[in-house]
PDB file of N, CA, C and O in Angstrom:
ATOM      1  N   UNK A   1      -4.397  -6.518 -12.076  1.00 75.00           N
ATOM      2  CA  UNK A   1      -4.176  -5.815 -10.826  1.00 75.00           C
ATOM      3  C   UNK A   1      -5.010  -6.517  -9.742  1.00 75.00           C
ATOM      4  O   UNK A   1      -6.198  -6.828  -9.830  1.00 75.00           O
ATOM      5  N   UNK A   2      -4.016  -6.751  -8.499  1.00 85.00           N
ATOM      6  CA  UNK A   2      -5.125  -7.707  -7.702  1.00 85.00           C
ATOM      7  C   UNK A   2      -5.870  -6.223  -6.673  1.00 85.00           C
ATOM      8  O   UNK A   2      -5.468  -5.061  -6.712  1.00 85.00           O
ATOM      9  N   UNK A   3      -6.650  -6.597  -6.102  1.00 89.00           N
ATOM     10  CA  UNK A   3      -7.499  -6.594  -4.874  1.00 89.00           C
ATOM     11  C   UNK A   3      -6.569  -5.312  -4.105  1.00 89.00           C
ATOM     12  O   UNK A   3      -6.804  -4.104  -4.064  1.00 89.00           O
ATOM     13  N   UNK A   4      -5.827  -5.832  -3.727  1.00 90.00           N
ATOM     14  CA  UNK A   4      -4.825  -4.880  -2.597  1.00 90.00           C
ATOM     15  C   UNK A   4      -4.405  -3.541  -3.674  1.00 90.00           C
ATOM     16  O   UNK A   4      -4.868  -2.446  -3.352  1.00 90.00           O
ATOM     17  N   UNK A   5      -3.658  -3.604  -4.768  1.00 92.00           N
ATOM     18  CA  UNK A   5      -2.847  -2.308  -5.509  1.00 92.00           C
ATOM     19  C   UNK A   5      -4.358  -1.380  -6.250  1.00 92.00           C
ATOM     20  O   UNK A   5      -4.232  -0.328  -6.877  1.00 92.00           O
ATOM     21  N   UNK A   6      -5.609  -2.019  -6.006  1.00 91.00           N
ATOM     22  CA  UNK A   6      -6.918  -1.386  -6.753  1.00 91.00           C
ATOM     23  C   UNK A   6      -7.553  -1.025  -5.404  1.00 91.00           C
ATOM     24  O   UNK A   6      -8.779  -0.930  -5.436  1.00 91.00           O
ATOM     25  N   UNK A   7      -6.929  -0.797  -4.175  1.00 92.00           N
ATOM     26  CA  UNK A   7      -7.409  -0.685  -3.272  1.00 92.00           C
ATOM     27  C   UNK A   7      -6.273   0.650  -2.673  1.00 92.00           C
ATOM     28  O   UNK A   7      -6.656   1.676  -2.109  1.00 92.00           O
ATOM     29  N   UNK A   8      -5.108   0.356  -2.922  1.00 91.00           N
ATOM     30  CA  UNK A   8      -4.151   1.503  -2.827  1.00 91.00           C
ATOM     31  C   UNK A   8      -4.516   2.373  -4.145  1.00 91.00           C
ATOM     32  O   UNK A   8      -4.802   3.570  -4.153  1.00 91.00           O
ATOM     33  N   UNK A   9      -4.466   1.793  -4.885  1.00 90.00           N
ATOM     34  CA  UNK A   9      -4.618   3.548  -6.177  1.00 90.00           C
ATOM     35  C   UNK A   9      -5.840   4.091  -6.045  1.00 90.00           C
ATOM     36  O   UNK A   9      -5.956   5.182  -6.602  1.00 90.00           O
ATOM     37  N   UNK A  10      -7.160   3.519  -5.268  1.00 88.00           N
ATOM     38  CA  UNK A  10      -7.862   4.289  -5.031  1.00 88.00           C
ATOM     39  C   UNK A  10      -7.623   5.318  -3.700  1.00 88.00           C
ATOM     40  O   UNK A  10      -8.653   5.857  -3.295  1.00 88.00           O
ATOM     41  N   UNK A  11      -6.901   5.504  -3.288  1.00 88.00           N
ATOM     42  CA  UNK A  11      -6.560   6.382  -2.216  1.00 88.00           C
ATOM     43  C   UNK A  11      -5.561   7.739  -3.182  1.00 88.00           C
ATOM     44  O   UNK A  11      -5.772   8.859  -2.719  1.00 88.00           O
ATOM     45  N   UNK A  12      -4.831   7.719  -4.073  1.00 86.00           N
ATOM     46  CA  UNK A  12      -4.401   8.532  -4.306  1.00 86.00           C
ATOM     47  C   UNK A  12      -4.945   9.759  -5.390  1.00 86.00           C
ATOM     48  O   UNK A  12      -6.126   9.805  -5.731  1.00 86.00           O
ATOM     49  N   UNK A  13      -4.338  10.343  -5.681  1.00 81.00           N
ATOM     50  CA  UNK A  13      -5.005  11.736  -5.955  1.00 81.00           C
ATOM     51  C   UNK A  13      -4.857  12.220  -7.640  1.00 81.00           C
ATOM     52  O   UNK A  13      -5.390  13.203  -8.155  1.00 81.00           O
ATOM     53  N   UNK A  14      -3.974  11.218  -8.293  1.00 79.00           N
ATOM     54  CA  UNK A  14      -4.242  10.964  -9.557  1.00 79.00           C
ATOM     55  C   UNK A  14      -4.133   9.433  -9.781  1.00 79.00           C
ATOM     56  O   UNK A  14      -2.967   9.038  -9.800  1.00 79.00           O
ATOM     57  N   UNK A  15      -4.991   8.572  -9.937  1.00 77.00           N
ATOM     58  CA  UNK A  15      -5.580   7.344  -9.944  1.00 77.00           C
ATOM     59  C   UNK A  15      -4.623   7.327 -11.226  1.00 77.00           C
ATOM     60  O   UNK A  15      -3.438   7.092 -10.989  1.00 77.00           O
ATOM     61  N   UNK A  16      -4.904   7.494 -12.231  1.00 80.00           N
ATOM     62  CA  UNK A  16      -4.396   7.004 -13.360  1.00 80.00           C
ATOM     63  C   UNK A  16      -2.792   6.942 -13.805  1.00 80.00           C
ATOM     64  O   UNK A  16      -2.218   6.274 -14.665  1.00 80.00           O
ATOM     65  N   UNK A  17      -2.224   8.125 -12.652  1.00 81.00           N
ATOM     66  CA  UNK A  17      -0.672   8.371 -12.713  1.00 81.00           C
ATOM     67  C   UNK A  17      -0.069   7.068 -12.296  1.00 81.00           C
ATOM     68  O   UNK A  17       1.005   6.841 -12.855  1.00 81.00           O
ATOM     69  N   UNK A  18      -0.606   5.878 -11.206  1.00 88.00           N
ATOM     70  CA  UNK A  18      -0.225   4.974 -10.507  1.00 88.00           C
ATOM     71  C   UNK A  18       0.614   4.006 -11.508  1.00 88.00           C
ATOM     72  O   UNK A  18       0.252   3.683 -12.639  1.00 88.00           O
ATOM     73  N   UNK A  19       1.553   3.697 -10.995  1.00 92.00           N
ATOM     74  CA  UNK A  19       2.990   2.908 -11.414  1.00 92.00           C
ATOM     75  C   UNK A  19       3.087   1.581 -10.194  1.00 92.00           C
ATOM     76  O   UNK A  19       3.520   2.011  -9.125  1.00 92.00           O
ATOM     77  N   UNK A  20       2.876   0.599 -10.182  1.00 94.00           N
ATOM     78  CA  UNK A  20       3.415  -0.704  -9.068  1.00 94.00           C
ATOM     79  C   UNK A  20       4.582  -0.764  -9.216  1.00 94.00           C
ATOM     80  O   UNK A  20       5.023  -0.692 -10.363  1.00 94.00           O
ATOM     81  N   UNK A  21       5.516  -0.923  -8.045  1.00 95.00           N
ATOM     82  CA  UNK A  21       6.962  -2.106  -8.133  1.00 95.00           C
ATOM     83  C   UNK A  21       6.961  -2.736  -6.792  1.00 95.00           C
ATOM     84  O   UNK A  21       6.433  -2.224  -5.805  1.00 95.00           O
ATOM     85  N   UNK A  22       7.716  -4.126  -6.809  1.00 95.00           N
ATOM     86  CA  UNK A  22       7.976  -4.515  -5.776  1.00 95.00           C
ATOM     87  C   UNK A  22       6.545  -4.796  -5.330  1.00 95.00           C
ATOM     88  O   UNK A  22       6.204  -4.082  -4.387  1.00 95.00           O
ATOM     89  N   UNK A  23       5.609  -5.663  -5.770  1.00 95.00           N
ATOM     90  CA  UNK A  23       4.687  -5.721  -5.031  1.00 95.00           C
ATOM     91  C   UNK A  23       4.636  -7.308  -4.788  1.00 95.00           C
ATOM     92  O   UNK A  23       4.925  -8.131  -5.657  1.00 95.00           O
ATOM     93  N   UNK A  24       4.290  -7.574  -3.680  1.00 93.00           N
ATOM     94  CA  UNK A  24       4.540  -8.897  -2.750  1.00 93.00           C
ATOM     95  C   UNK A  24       2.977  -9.335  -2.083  1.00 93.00           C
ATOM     96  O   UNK A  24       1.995  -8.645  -1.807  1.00 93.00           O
ATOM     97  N   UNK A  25       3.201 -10.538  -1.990  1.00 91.00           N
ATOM     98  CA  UNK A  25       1.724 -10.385  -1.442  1.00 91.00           C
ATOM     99  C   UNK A  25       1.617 -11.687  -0.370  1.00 91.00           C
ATOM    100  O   UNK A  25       2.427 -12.537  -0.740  1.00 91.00           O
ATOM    101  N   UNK A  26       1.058 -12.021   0.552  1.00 86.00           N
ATOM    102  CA  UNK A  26       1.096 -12.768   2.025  1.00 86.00           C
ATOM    103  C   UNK A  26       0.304 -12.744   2.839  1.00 86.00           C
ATOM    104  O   UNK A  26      -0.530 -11.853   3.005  1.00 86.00           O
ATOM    105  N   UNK A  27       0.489 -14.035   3.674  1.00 82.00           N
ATOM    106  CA  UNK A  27      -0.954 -14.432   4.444  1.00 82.00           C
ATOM    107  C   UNK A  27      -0.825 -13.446   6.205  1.00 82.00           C
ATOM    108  O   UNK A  27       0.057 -13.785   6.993  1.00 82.00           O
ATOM    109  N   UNK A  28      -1.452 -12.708   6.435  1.00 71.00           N
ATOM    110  CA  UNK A  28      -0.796 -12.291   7.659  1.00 71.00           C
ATOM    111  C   UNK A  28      -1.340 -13.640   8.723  1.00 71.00           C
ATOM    112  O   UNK A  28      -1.776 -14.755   8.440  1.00 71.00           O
ATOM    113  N   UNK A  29      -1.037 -12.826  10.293  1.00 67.00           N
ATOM    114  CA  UNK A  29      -0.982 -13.405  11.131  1.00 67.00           C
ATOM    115  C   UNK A  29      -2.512 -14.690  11.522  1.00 67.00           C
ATOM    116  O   UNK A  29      -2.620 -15.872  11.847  1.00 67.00           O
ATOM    117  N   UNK A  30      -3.326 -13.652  11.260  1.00 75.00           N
ATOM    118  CA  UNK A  30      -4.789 -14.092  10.754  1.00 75.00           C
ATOM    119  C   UNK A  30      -5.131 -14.973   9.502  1.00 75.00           C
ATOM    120  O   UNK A  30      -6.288 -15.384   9.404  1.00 75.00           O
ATOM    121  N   UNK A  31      -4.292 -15.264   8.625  1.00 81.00           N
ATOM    122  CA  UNK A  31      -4.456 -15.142   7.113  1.00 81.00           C
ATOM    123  C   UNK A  31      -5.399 -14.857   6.268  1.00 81.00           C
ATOM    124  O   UNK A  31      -6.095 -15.392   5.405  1.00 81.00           O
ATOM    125  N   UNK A  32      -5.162 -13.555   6.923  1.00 82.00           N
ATOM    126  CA  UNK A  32      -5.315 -12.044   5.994  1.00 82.00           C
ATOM    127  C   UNK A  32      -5.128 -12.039   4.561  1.00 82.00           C
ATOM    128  O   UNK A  32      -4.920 -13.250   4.647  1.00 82.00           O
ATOM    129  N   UNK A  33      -5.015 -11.831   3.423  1.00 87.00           N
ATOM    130  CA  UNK A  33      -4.092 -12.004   2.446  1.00 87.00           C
ATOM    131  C   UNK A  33      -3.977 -10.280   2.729  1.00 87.00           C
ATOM    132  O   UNK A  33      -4.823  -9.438   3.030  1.00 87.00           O
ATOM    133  N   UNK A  34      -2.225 -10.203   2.426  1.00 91.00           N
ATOM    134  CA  UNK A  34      -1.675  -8.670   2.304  1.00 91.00           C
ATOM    135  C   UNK A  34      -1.525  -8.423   1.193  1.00 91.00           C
ATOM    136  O   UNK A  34      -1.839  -9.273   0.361  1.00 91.00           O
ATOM    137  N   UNK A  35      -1.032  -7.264   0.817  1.00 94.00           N
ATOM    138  CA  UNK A  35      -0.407  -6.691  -0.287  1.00 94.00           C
ATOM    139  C   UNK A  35       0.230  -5.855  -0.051  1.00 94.00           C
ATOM    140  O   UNK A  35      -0.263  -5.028   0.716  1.00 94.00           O
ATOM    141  N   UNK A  36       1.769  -5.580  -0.603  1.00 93.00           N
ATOM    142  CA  UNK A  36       2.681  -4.419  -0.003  1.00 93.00           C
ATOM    143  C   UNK A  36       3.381  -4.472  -0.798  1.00 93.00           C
ATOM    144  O   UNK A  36       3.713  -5.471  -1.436  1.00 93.00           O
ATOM    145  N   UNK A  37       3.834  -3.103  -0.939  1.00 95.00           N
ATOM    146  CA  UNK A  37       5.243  -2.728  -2.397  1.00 95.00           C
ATOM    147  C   UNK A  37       5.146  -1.105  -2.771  1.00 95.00           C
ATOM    148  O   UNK A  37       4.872  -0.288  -1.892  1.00 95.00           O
ATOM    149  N   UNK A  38       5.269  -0.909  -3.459  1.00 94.00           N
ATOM    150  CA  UNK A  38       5.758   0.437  -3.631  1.00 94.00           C
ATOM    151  C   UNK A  38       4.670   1.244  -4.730  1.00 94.00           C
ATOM    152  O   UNK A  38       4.280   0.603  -5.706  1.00 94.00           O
ATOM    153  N   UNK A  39       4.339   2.246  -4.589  1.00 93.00           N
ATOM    154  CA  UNK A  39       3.326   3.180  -5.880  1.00 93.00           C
ATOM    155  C   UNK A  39       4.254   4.663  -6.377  1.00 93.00           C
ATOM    156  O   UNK A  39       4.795   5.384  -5.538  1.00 93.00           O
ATOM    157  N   UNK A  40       4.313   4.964  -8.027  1.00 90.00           N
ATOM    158  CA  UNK A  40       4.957   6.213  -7.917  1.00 90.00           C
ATOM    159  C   UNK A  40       3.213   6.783  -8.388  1.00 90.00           C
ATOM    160  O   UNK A  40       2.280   6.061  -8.739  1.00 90.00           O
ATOM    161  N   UNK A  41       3.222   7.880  -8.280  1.00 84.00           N
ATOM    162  CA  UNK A  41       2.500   8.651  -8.661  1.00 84.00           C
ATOM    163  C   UNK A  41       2.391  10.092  -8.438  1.00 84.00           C
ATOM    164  O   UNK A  41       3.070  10.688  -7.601  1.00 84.00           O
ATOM    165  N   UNK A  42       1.288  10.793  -9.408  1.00 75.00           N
ATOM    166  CA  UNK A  42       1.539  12.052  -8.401  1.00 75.00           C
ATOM    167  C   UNK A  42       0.802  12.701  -7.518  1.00 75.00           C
ATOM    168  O   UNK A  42      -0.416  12.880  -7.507  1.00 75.00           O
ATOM    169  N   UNK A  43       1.640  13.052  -6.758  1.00 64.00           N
ATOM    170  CA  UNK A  43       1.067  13.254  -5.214  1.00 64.00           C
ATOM    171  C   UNK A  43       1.661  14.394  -4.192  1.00 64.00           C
ATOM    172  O   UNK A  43       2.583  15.089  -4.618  1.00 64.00           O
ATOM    173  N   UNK A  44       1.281  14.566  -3.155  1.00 64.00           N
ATOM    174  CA  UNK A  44       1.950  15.391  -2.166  1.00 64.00           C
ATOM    175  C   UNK A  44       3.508  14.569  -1.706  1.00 64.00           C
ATOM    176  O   UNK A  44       4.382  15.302  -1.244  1.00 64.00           O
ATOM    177  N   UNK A  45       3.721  13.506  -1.804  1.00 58.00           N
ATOM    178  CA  UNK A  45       4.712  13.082  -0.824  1.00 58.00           C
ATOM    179  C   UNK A  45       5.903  13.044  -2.254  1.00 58.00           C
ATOM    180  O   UNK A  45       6.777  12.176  -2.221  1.00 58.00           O
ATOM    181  N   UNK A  46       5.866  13.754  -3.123  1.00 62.00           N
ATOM    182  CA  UNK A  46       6.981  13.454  -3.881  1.00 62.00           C
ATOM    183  C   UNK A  46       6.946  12.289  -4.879  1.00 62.00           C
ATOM    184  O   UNK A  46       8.083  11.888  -5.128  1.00 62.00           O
ATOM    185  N   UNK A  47       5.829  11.534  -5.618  1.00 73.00           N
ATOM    186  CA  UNK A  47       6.486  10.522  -5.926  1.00 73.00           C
ATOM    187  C   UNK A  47       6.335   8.897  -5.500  1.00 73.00           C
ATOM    188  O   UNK A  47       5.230   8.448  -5.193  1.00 73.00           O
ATOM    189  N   UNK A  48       7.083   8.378  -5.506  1.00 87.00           N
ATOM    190  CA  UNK A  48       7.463   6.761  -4.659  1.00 87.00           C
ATOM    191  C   UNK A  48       6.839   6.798  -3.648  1.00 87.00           C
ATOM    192  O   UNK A  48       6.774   7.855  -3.021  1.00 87.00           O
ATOM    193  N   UNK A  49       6.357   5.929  -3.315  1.00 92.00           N
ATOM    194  CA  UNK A  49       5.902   5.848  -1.597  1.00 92.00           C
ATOM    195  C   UNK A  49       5.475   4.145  -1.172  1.00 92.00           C
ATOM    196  O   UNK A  49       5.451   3.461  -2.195  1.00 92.00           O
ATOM    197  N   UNK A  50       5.246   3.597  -0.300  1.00 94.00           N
ATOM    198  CA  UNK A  50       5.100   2.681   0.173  1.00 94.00           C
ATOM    199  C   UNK A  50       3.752   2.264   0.402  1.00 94.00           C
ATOM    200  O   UNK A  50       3.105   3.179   0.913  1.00 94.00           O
ATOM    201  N   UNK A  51       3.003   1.086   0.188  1.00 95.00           N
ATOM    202  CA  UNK A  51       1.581   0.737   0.605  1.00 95.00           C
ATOM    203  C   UNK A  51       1.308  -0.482   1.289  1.00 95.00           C
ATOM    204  O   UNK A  51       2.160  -1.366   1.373  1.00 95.00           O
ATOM    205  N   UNK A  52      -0.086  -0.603   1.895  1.00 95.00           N
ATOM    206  CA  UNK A  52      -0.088  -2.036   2.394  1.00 95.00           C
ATOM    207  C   UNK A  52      -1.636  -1.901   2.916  1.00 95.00           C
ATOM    208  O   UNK A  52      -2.278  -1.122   3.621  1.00 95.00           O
ATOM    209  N   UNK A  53      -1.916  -3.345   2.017  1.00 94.00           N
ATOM    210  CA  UNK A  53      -3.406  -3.622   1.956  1.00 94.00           C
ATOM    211  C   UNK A  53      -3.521  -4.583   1.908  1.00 94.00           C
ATOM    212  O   UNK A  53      -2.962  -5.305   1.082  1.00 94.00           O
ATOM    213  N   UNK A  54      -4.606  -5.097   3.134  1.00 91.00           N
ATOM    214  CA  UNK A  54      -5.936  -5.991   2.666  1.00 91.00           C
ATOM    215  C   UNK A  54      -6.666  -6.427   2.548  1.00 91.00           C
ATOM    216  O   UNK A  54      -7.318  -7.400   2.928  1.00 91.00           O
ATOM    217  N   UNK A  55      -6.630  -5.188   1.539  1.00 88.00           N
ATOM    218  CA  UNK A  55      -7.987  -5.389  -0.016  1.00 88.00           C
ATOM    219  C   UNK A  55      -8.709  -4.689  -0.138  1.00 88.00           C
ATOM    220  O   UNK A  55      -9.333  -4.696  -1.200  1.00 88.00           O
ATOM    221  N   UNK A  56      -9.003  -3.756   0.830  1.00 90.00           N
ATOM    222  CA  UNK A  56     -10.599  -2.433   1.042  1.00 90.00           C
ATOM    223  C   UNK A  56      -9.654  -1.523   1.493  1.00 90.00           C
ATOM    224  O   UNK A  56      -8.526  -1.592   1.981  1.00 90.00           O
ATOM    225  N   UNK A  57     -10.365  -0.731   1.217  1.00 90.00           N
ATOM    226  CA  UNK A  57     -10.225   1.178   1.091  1.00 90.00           C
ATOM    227  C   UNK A  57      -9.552   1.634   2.540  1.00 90.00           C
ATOM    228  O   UNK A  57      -8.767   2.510   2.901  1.00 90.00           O
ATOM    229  N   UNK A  58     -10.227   0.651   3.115  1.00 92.00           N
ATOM    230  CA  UNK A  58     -10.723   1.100   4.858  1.00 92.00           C
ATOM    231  C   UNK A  58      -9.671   0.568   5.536  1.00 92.00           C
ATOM    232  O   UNK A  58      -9.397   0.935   6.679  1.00 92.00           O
ATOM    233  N   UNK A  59      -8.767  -0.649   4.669  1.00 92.00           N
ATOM    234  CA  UNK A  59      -7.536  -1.600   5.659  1.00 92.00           C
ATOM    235  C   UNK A  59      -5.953  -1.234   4.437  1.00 92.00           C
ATOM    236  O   UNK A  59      -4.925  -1.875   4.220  1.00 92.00           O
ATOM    237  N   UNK A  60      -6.473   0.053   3.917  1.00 94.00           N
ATOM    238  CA  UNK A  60      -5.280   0.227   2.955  1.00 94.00           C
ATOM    239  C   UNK A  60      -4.846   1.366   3.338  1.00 94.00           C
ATOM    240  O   UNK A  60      -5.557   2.371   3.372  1.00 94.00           O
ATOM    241  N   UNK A  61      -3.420   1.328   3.724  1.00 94.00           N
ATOM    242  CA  UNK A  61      -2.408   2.995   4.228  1.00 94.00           C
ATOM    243  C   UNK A  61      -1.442   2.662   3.179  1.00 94.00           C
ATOM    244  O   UNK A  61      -1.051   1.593   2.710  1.00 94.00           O
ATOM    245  N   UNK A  62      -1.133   4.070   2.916  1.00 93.00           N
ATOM    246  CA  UNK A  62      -0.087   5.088   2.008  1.00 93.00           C
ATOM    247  C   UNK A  62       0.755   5.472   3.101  1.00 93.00           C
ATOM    248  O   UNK A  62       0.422   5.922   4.197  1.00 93.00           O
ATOM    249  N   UNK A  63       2.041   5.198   2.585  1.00 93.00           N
ATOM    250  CA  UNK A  63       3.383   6.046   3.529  1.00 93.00           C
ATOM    251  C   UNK A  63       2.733   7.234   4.228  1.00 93.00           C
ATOM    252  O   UNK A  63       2.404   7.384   5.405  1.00 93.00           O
ATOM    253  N   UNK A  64       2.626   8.184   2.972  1.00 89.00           N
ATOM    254  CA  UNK A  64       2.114   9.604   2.860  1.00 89.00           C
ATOM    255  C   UNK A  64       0.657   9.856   3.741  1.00 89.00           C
ATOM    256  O   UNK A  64       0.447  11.012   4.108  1.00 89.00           O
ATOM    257  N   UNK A  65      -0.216   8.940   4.039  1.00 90.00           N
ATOM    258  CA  UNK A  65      -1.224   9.302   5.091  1.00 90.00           C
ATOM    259  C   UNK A  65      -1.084   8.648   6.393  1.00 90.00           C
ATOM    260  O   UNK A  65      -2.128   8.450   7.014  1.00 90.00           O
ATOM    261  N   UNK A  66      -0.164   8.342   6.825  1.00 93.00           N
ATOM    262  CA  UNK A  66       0.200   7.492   7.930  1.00 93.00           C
ATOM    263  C   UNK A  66       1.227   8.048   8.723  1.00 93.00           C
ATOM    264  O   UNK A  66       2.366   8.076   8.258  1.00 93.00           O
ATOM    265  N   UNK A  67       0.944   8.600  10.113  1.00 94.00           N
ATOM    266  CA  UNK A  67       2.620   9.588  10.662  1.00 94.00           C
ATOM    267  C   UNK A  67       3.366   8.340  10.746  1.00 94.00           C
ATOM    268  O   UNK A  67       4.259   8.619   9.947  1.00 94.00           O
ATOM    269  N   UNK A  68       3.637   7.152  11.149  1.00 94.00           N
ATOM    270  CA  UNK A  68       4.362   6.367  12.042  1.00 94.00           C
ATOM    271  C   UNK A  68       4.022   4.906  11.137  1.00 94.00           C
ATOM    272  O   UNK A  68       3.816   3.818  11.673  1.00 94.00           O
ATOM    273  N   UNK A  69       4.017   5.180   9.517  1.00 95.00           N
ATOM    274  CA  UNK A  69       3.981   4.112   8.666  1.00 95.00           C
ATOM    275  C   UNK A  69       5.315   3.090   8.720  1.00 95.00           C
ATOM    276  O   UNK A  69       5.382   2.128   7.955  1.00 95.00           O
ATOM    277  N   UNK A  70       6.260   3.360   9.597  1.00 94.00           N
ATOM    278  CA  UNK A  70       7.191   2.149   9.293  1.00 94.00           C
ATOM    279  C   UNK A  70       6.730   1.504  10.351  1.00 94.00           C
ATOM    280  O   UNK A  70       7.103   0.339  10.217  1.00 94.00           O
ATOM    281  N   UNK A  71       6.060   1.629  11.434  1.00 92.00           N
ATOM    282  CA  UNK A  71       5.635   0.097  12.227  1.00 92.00           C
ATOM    283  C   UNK A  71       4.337  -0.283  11.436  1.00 92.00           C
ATOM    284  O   UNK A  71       3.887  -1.424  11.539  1.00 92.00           O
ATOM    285  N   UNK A  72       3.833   0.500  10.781  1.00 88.00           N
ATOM    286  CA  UNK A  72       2.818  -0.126   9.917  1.00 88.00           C
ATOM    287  C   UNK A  72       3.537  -1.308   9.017  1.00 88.00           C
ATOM    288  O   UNK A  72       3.100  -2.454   8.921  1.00 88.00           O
ATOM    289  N   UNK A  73       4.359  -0.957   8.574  1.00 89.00           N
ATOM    290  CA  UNK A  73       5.384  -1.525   7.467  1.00 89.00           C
ATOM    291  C   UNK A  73       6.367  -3.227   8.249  1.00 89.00           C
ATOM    292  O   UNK A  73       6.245  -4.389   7.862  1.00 89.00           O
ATOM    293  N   UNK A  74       7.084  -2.783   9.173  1.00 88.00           N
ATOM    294  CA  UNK A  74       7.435  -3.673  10.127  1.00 88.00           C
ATOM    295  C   UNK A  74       6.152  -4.486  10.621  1.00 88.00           C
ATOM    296  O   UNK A  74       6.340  -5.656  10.955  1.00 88.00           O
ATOM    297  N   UNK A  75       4.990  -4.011  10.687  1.00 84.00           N
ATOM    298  CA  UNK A  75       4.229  -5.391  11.010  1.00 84.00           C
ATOM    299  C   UNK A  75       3.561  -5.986   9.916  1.00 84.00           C
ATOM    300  O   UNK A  75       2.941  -6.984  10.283  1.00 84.00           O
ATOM    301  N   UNK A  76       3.497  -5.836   9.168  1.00 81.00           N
ATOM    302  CA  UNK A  76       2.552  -6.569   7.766  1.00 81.00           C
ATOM    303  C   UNK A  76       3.555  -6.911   6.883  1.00 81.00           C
ATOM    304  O   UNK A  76       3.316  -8.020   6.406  1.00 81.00           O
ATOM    305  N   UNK A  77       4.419  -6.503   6.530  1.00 81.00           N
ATOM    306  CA  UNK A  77       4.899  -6.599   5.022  1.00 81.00           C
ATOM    307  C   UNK A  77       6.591  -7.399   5.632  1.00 81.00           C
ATOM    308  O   UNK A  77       7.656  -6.947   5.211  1.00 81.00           O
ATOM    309  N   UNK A  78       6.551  -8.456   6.525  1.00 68.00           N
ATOM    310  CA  UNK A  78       7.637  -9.307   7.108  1.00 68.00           C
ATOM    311  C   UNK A  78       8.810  -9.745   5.971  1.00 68.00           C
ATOM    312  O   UNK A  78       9.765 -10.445   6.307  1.00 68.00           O
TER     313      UNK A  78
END
């Protein structure tokens, strides 16, 4: 597990339920290294949800804690 998906499952609320798919990973604009793809687990938002990190606690959003996560999504995860 790299850096970014140990940085998203620590945000959720059963750590151990965490499932990856689709996970991609890229230099942002800065070269940043990202990480973005999908977590199921269980949670308030149902399930599946979307992430994007990188690498710390502090630069990692969940669909589910973010109102307006698809421009989060539209800018990092190209």
């Amino acid at each position: 597990m790299d850096i970014g998906t140990q940085a998203a499952q620590s945000k959720l609320k059963d750590l151990s339920s965490a499932k990856f798919r689709n996970v991609h990973f890229h230099s942002g604009a800065d070269n940043t290294p990202m990480t973005f793809g999908e977590v199921n687990s269980k949670n308030s938002y149902g399930g599946s949800q979307k992430f994007v990190s990188a690498g710390k606690s502090e630069f990692t959003f969940l669909e589910e804690q973010v109102a307006d996560f698809s421009n989060v999504w539209a800018r990092f995860c190209r």
